[in-house]
Tab-separated table of C-alpha atoms and ligand atoms in Angstrom:
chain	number	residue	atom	x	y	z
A	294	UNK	CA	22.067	-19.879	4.868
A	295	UNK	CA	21.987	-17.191	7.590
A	296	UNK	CA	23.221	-13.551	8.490
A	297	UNK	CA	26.500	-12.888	5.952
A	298	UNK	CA	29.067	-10.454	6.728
A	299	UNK	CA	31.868	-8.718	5.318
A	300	UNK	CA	35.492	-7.199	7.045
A	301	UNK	CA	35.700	-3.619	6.377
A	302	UNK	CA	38.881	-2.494	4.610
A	303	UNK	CA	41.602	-0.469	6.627
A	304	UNK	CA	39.987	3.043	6.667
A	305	UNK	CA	43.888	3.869	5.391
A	306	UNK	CA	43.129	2.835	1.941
A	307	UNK	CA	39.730	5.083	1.609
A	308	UNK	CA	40.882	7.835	-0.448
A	309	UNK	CA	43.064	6.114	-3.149
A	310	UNK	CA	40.243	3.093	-2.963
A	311	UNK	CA	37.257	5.883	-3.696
A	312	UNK	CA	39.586	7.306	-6.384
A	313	UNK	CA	40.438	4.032	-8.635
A	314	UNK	CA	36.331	3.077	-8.441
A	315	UNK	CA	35.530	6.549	-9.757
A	316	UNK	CA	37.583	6.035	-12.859
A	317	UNK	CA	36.568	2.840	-13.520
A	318	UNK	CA	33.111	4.606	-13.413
A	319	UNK	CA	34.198	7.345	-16.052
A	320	UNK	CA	36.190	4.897	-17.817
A	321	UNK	CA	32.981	2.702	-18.621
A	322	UNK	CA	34.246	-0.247	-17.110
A	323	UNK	CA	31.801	-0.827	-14.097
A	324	UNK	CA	27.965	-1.870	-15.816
A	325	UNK	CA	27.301	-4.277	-12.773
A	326	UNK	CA	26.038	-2.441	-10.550
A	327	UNK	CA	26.575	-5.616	-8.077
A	328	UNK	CA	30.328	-5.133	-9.151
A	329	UNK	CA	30.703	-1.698	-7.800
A	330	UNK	CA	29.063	-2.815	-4.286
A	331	UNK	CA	31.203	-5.684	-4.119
A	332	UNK	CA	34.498	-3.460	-4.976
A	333	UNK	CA	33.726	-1.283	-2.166
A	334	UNK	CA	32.649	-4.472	0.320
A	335	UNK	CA	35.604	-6.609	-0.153
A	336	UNK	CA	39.038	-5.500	1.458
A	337	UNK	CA	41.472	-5.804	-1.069
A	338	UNK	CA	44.489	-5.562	1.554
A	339	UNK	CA	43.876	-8.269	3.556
A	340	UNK	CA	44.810	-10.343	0.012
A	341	UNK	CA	48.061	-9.056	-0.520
A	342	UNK	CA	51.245	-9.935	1.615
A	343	UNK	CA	52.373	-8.032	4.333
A	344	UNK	CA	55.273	-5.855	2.297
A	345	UNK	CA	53.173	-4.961	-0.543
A	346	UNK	CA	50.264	-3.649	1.765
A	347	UNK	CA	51.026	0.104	0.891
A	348	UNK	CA	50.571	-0.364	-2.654
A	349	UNK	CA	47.174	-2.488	-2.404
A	350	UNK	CA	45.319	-0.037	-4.479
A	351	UNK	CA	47.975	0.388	-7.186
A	352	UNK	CA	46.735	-0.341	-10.291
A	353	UNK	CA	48.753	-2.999	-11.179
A	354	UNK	CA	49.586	-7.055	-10.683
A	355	UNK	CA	51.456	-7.572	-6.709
A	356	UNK	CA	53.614	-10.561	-6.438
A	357	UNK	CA	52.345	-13.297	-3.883
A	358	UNK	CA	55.291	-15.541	-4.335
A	359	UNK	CA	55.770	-18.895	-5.914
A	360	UNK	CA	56.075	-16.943	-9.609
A	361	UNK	CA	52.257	-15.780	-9.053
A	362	UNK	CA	50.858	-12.635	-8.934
A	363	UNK	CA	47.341	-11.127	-7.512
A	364	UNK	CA	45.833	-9.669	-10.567
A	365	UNK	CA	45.537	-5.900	-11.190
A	366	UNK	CA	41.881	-4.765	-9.362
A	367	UNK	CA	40.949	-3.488	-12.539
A	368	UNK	CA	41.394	-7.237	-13.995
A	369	UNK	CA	39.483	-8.604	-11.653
A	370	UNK	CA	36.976	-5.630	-11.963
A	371	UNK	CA	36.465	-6.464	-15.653
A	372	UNK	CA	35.602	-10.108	-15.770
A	373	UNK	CA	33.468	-9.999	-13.189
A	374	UNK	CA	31.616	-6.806	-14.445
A	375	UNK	CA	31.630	-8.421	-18.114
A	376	UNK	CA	29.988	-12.264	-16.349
A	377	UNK	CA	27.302	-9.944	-15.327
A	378	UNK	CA	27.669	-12.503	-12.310
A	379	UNK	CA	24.187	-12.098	-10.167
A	380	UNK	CA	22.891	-13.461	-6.568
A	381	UNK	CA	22.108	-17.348	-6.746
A	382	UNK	CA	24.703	-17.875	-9.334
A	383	UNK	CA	27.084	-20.945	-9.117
A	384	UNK	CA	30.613	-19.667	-10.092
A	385	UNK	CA	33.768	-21.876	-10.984
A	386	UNK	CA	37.041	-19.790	-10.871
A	387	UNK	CA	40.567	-20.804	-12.099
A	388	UNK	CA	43.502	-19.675	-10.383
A	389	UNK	CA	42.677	-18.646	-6.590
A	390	UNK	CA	45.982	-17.171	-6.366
A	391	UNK	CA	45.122	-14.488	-2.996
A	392	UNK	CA	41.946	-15.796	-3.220
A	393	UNK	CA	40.324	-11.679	-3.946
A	394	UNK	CA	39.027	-12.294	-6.623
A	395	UNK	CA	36.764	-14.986	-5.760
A	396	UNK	CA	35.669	-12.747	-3.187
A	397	UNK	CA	34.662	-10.384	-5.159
A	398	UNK	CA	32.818	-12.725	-7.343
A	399	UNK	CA	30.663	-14.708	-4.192
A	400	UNK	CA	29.630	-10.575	-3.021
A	401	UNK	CA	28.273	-10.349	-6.622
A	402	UNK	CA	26.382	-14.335	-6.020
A	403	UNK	CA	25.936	-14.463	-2.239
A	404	UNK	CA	25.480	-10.395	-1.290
A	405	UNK	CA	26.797	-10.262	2.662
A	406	UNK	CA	23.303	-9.270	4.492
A	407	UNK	CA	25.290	-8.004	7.554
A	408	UNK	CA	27.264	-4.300	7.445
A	409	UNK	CA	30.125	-4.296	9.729
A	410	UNK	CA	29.730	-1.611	12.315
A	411	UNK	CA	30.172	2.048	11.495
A	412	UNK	CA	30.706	1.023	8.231
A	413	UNK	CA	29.882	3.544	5.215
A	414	UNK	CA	29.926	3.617	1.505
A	415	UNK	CA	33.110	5.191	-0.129
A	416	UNK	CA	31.613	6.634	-3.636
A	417	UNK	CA	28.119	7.984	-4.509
A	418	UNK	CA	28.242	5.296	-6.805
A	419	UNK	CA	27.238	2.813	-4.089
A	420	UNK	CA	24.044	1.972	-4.236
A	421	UNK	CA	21.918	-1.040	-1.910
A	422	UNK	CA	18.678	-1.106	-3.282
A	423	UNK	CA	19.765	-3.538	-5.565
A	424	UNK	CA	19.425	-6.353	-3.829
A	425	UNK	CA	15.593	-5.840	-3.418
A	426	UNK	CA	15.677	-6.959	-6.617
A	427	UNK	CA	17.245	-10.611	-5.717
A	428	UNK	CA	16.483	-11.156	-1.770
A	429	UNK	CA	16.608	-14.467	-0.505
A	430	UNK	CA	19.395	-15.695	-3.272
A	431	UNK	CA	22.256	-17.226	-2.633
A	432	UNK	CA	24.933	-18.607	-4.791
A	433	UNK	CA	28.541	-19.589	-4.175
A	434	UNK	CA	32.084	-19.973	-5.733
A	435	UNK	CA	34.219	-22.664	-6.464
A	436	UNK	CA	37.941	-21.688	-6.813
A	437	UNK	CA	40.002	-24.389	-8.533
A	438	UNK	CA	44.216	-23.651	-7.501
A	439	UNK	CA	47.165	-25.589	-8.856
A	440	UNK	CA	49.780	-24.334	-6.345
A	441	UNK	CA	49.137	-26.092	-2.983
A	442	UNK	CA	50.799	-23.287	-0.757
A	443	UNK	CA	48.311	-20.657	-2.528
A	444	UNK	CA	45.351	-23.063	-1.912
A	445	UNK	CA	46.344	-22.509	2.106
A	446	UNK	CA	47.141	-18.797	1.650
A	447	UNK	CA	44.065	-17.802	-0.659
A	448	UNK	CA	41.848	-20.146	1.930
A	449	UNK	CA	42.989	-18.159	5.009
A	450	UNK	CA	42.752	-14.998	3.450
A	451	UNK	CA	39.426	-15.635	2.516
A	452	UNK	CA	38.431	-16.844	5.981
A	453	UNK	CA	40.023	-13.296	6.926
A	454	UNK	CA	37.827	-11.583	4.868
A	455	UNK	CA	34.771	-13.199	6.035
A	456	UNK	CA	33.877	-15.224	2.660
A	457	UNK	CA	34.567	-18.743	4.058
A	458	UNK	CA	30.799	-19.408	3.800
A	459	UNK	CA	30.370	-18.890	0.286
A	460	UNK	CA	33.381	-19.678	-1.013
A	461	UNK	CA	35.236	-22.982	-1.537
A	462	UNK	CA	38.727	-23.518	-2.612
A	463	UNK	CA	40.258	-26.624	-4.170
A	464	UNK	CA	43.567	-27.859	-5.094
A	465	UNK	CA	44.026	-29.504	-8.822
A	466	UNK	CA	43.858	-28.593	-12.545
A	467	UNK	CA	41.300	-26.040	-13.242
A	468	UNK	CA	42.365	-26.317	-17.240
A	469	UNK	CA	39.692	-29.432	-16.905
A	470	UNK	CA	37.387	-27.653	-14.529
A	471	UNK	CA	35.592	-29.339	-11.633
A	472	UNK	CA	33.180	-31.419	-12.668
A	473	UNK	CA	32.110	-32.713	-9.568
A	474	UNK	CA	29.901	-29.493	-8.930
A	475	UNK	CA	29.284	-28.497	-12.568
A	476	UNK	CA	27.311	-27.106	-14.006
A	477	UNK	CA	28.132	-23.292	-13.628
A	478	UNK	CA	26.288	-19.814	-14.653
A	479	UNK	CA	29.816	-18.383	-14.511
A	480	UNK	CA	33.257	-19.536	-14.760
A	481	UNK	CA	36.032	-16.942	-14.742
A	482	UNK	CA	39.664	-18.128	-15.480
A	483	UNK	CA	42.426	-15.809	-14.044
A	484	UNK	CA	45.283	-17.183	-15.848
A	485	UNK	CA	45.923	-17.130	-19.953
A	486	UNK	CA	45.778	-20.370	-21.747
A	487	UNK	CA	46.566	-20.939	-25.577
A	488	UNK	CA	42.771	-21.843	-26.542
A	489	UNK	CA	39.636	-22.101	-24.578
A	490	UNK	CA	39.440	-25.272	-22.832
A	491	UNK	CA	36.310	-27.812	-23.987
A	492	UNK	CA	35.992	-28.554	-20.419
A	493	UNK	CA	35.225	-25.436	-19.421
A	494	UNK	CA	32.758	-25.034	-21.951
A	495	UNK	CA	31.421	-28.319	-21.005
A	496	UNK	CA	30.633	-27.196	-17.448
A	497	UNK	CA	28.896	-24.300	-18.412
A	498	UNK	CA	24.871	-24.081	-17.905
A	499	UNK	CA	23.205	-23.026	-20.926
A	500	UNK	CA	22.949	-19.105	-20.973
A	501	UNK	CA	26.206	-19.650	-18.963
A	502	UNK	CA	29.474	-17.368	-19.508
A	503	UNK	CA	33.012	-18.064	-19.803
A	504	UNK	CA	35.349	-15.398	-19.731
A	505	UNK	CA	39.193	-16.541	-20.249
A	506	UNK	CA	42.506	-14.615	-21.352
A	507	UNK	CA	43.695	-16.261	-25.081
A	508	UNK	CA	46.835	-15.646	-25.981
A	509	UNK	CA	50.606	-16.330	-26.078
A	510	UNK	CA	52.694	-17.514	-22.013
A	511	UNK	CA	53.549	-14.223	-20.541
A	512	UNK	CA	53.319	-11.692	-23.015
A	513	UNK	CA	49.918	-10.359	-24.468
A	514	UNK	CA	46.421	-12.140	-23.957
A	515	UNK	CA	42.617	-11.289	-25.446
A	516	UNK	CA	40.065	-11.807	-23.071
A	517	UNK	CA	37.803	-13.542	-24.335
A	518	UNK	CA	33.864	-14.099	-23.660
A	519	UNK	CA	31.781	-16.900	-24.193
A	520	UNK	CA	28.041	-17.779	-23.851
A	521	UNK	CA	26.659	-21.484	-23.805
A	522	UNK	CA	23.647	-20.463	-26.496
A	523	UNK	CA	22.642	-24.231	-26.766
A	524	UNK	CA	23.622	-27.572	-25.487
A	525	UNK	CA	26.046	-27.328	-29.095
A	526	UNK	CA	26.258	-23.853	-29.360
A	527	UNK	CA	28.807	-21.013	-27.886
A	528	UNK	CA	28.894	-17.221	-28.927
A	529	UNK	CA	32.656	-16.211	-28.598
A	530	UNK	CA	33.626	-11.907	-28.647
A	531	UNK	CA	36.719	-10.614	-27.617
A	532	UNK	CA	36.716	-7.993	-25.253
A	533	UNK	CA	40.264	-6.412	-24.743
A	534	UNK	CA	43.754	-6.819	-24.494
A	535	UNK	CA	45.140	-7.572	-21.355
A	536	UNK	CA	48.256	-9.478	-19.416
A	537	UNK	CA	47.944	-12.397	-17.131
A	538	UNK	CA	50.149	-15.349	-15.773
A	539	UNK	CA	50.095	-18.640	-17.835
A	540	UNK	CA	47.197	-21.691	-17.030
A	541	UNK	CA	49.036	-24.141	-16.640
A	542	UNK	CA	48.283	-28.366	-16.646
A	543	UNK	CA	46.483	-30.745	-19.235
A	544	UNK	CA	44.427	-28.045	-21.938
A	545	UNK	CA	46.661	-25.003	-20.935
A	546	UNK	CA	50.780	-24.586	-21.495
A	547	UNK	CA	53.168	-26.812	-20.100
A	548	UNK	CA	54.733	-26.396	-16.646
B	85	SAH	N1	42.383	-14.694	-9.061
B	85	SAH	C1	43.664	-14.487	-8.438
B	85	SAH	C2	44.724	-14.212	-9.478
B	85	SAH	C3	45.782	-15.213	-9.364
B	85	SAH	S1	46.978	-15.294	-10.655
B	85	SAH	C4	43.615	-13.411	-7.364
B	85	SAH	O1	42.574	-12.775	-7.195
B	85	SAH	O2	44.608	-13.228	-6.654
B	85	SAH	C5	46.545	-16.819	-11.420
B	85	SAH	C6	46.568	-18.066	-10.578
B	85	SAH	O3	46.233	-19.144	-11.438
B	85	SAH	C7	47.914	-18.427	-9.937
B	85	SAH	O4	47.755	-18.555	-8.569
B	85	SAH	C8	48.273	-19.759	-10.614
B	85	SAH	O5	48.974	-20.642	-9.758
B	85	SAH	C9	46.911	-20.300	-10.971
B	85	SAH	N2	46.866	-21.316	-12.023
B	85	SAH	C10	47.596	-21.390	-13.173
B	85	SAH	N3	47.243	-22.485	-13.862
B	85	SAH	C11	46.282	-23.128	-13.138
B	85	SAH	C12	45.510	-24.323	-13.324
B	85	SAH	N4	45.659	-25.127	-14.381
B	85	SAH	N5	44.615	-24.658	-12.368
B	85	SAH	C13	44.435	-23.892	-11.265
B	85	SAH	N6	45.140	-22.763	-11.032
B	85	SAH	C14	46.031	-22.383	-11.958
């Protein structure tokens, strides 16, 4: 793969954007430090419709019609900090919705190489030399959508964004995965479902992680974590309480 670039965020959003990453930071949710570079990379406004621009960095879920929502950016700051997701990992996501966090997920597996111009970190907590560490790998995102107008809307918004190369969205069921590309190192499911599905599981690489909200439709979720141990085995922890739209189609609740 050649040169990748990112779109730098509207310079507008700088302050509030430099604040939220600083608490996450004090708050002990950001150990990746991949995470943190690809917070600051990926403009989170060009992901959310026009009237709900101003509050892009609010801390909370923004509706992108059809009953959907793009997820909080500390939600989709926490699985993808808790996947540990690294460059040359092969990532499956549920629920493209805007289509951000997917982006967010291929800048932790395929790091942009390319800084747009005049383009500067926001937070000391920035920090490039991490990809030393992992030059020359690449990985790349699947993003598995149910809704066919959000398979347009999160595909142009991550052409916008500059992730088209890395990322690949497709319309179906993402309760039974994609099992044309499996297997994964990562899958990360942005919707709540009533149980892990087996499929998902299925698709996972051994050593691979699962992260899923398990819960009841539309109230309160855990988020749960699993790790493929063996070709028989999964370690399952719960990791917090959260809120998230329902997964819906064949293992998640009914339409
Ligand atoms: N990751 C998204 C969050 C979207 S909200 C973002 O960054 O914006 C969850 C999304 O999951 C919704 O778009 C919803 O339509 C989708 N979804 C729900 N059930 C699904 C299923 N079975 N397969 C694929 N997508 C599903």
């Amino acid at each position: 793969m050649g040169e990748l670039t990112w779109s730098p965020e509207n310079p507008e959003f700088n302050h509030i954007k430099q604040k939220l990453l600083e608490y996450y930071v004090t708050m002990n949710y950001a150990n990746s430090q991949l995470c943190i570079n690809a917070f600051e990379r990926v403009a989170r406004s060009m992901f959310v419709p026009n009237g709900q621009r101003p509050h892009t960095y609010n801390d909370n879920p923004l509706p992108i019609g059809h009953g959907q929502t793009i997820s909080a950016p500390h939600m989709a700051f926490m699985e993808c900090d808790a996947l540990d997701i690294v460059p040359g990992d092969k990532v499956l996501e549920i629920g493209s919705g805007s289509g951000y966090h997917a982006c967010i997920s291929a800048e932790m597996c395929a790091p942009s190489t390319v800084k747009p111009p005049e383009w500067k970190p926001l937070t000391r907590y920035y920090d490039e030399s991490i990809y030393e560490d992992f030059s020359g790998k690449t990985g790349e995102v699947i993003t598995v959508e149910r809704i066919e107008p959000l398979v347009e809307y999160a595909r142009t918004n991550i052409e916008k964004a500059g992730y088209s190369d890395r990322v690949k969205v497709i319309h179906g069921d993402g309760t039974i995965g994609y099992q044309h590309e499996a297997p994964y190192d990562k899958i990360l499911v942005t919707a709540a479902g009533p149980e892990v599905p087996d499929s998902l599981k299925q698709q996972l690489k051994i050593d691979g992680k699962l992260i899923i909200p398990v819960g009841s439709k539309n109230f309160y979720q855990e988020l749960v974590l699993i790790v493929r141990v063996s070709e028989n085995k999964w370690s399952r922890q719960n990791i917090g309480g959260v809120v998230f739209v329902p997964l819906i189609g064949k293992y998640g609740f009914e339409g």
